[in-house]
Amino acid sequence: KTNHHYAGTPDETYNGMAPQQANTPDATGFKMLKGYLEAYALYFSKFIRSYAREGIPIEAVHVQNEPCSNQKFPSCKWRAEDLTHFIGAYLGPRFEADGIDCRIFFGTVNTARADYFYTALNDTTAMKYIKGVGFQWSGKDAIPVIRRAYPQMQLWQTESECGNGNNDWQYAEYTWSLIYRYLSNGASVYTCWNMALDHTGISTWGWRQNALVSIDKQTGEVTYNHEYYLMKHLSRFVQPGAYRLKTNETDDHLAFLNPDGRITVMLVNTDTNEKVRRITVRNRRITLTVKPKSFNTILFKTTD
């Protein structure tokens, strides 16, 4: 890296970086020299081949985590032009030469600026190798634009926002809003962040975060938080390979056609009162009352 440090911005408490080592806000933090770029591409290739030898196939790589931010934790900012150049001129050809069967994603991008994505997706050399785009954090505001411009491109949500460690119902509802936004705008993957943390939820970098599961290190007590059940509703009843179904455009539900022919409807009530909802699937219409502040799954069998 140009600043000779794993982080991108100084923090006296957490990384010991000297102020003069801070990366320039709009510059690429990776040394854009041929030898370094070749070595980095080779590193990716060796990483994937080494895991494969241990029986762990790597399905996809998102080349840089949050390339639009200089962070106090390990980070490396890339201008879109430089990240695109690395993929098109180095990483893609390296994978090709080594016979690497692993998809390259332009990700995980954390900006709302659509032009950052356009730089890569309009580059004919890089697009020979780019198989999808990964979005997180501010990327939620770019995915609708990219979906319209590139309707055939595979889109993933790559990191759910991790909150403030309260693990409360309000944040679970916010996570639902993120899931709805990403999936209704074409994302085929939604990835949670922090499967399990201790009861403090404090990361190595001093950020108190949410987790699906909290574990009290002193007592061993395990708490399954609200977001755990939200993710369980979807991950248990929406099968891999399902298709999202078009429905009336309200943000309180999502519907999916599973490979086995069953239809899953996820219905959310964020109000403090009960709601009567009517759902029509094929030739069947049901009426149900959903409890206040609730997540609900309705599964329609193949024969329904």
CSV table of N, CA, C and O in Angstrom, one decimal, residues 8 15 20-21 25 51 118 145 154 169 192 198 210 214 232 242 249 298:
chain,number,residue,atom,x,y,z
A,8,GLY,N,-6.5,2.8,6.6
A,8,GLY,CA,-6.5,3.9,5.7
A,8,GLY,C,-6.5,5.2,6.3
A,8,GLY,O,-6.3,6.2,5.7
A,15,ASN,N,-5.1,1.8,15.9
A,15,ASN,CA,-4.2,1.3,14.9
A,15,ASN,C,-2.8,1.9,14.9
A,15,ASN,O,-1.9,1.4,14.2
A,20,GLN,N,0.5,11.5,9.3
A,20,GLN,CA,1.0,11.7,8.0
A,20,GLN,C,0.9,10.5,7.1
A,20,GLN,O,1.1,10.6,5.9
A,21,GLN,N,0.5,9.3,7.7
A,21,GLN,CA,0.3,8.1,6.9
A,21,GLN,C,-1.1,8.0,6.3
A,21,GLN,O,-1.4,7.1,5.6
A,25,PRO,N,-7.8,11.2,0.5
A,25,PRO,CA,-9.2,10.7,0.4
A,25,PRO,C,-9.6,10.2,-1.0
A,25,PRO,O,-10.4,9.2,-1.0
A,51,TYR,N,-7.2,-23.5,-1.2
A,51,TYR,CA,-8.4,-23.9,-0.6
A,51,TYR,C,-9.0,-25.1,-1.3
A,51,TYR,O,-9.6,-26.0,-0.7
A,118,TYR,N,-20.3,2.2,-13.2
A,118,TYR,CA,-20.3,2.3,-14.7
A,118,TYR,C,-18.9,2.2,-15.2
A,118,TYR,O,-18.6,1.6,-16.3
A,145,VAL,N,-30.4,1.7,-9.7
A,145,VAL,CA,-29.9,2.3,-10.9
A,145,VAL,C,-29.1,1.3,-11.8
A,145,VAL,O,-29.3,1.1,-13.0
A,154,GLN,N,-25.7,-10.2,-12.5
A,154,GLN,CA,-25.9,-10.8,-11.2
A,154,GLN,C,-25.5,-9.8,-10.1
A,154,GLN,O,-24.4,-9.3,-10.1
A,169,TRP,N,-35.8,-4.7,18.5
A,169,TRP,CA,-36.8,-4.9,17.4
A,169,TRP,C,-36.7,-3.8,16.3
A,169,TRP,O,-36.9,-4.1,15.1
A,192,CYS,N,-25.8,-11.7,5.9
A,192,CYS,CA,-25.8,-11.1,7.2
A,192,CYS,C,-24.4,-10.8,7.6
A,192,CYS,O,-23.4,-11.3,7.0
A,198,ASP,N,-19.9,-11.9,21.4
A,198,ASP,CA,-20.2,-11.9,22.9
A,198,ASP,C,-21.2,-10.9,23.3
A,198,ASP,O,-21.7,-10.1,22.5
A,210,ASN,N,-24.5,-5.3,16.2
A,210,ASN,CA,-25.5,-6.3,16.4
A,210,ASN,C,-25.0,-7.7,15.9
A,210,ASN,O,-24.0,-7.8,15.1
A,214,SER,N,-26.1,-13.7,20.4
A,214,SER,CA,-25.2,-13.1,21.5
A,214,SER,C,-24.9,-14.2,22.5
A,214,SER,O,-25.8,-14.9,23.0
A,232,LYS,N,-34.0,-16.3,9.7
A,232,LYS,CA,-34.5,-17.7,9.7
A,232,LYS,C,-35.7,-17.8,8.9
A,232,LYS,O,-35.9,-18.8,8.1
A,242,ALA,N,-34.6,-20.2,-5.8
A,242,ALA,CA,-35.9,-19.6,-5.9
A,242,ALA,C,-36.0,-18.4,-6.7
A,242,ALA,O,-35.0,-17.7,-6.9
A,249,GLU,N,-46.7,-3.5,-5.1
A,249,GLU,CA,-45.5,-2.8,-4.6
A,249,GLU,C,-45.7,-2.2,-3.3
A,249,GLU,O,-45.7,-0.9,-3.2
A,298,ILE,N,-45.8,-17.5,5.2
A,298,ILE,CA,-46.9,-18.3,4.7
A,298,ILE,C,-46.3,-19.2,3.6
A,298,ILE,O,-45.7,-18.7,2.7
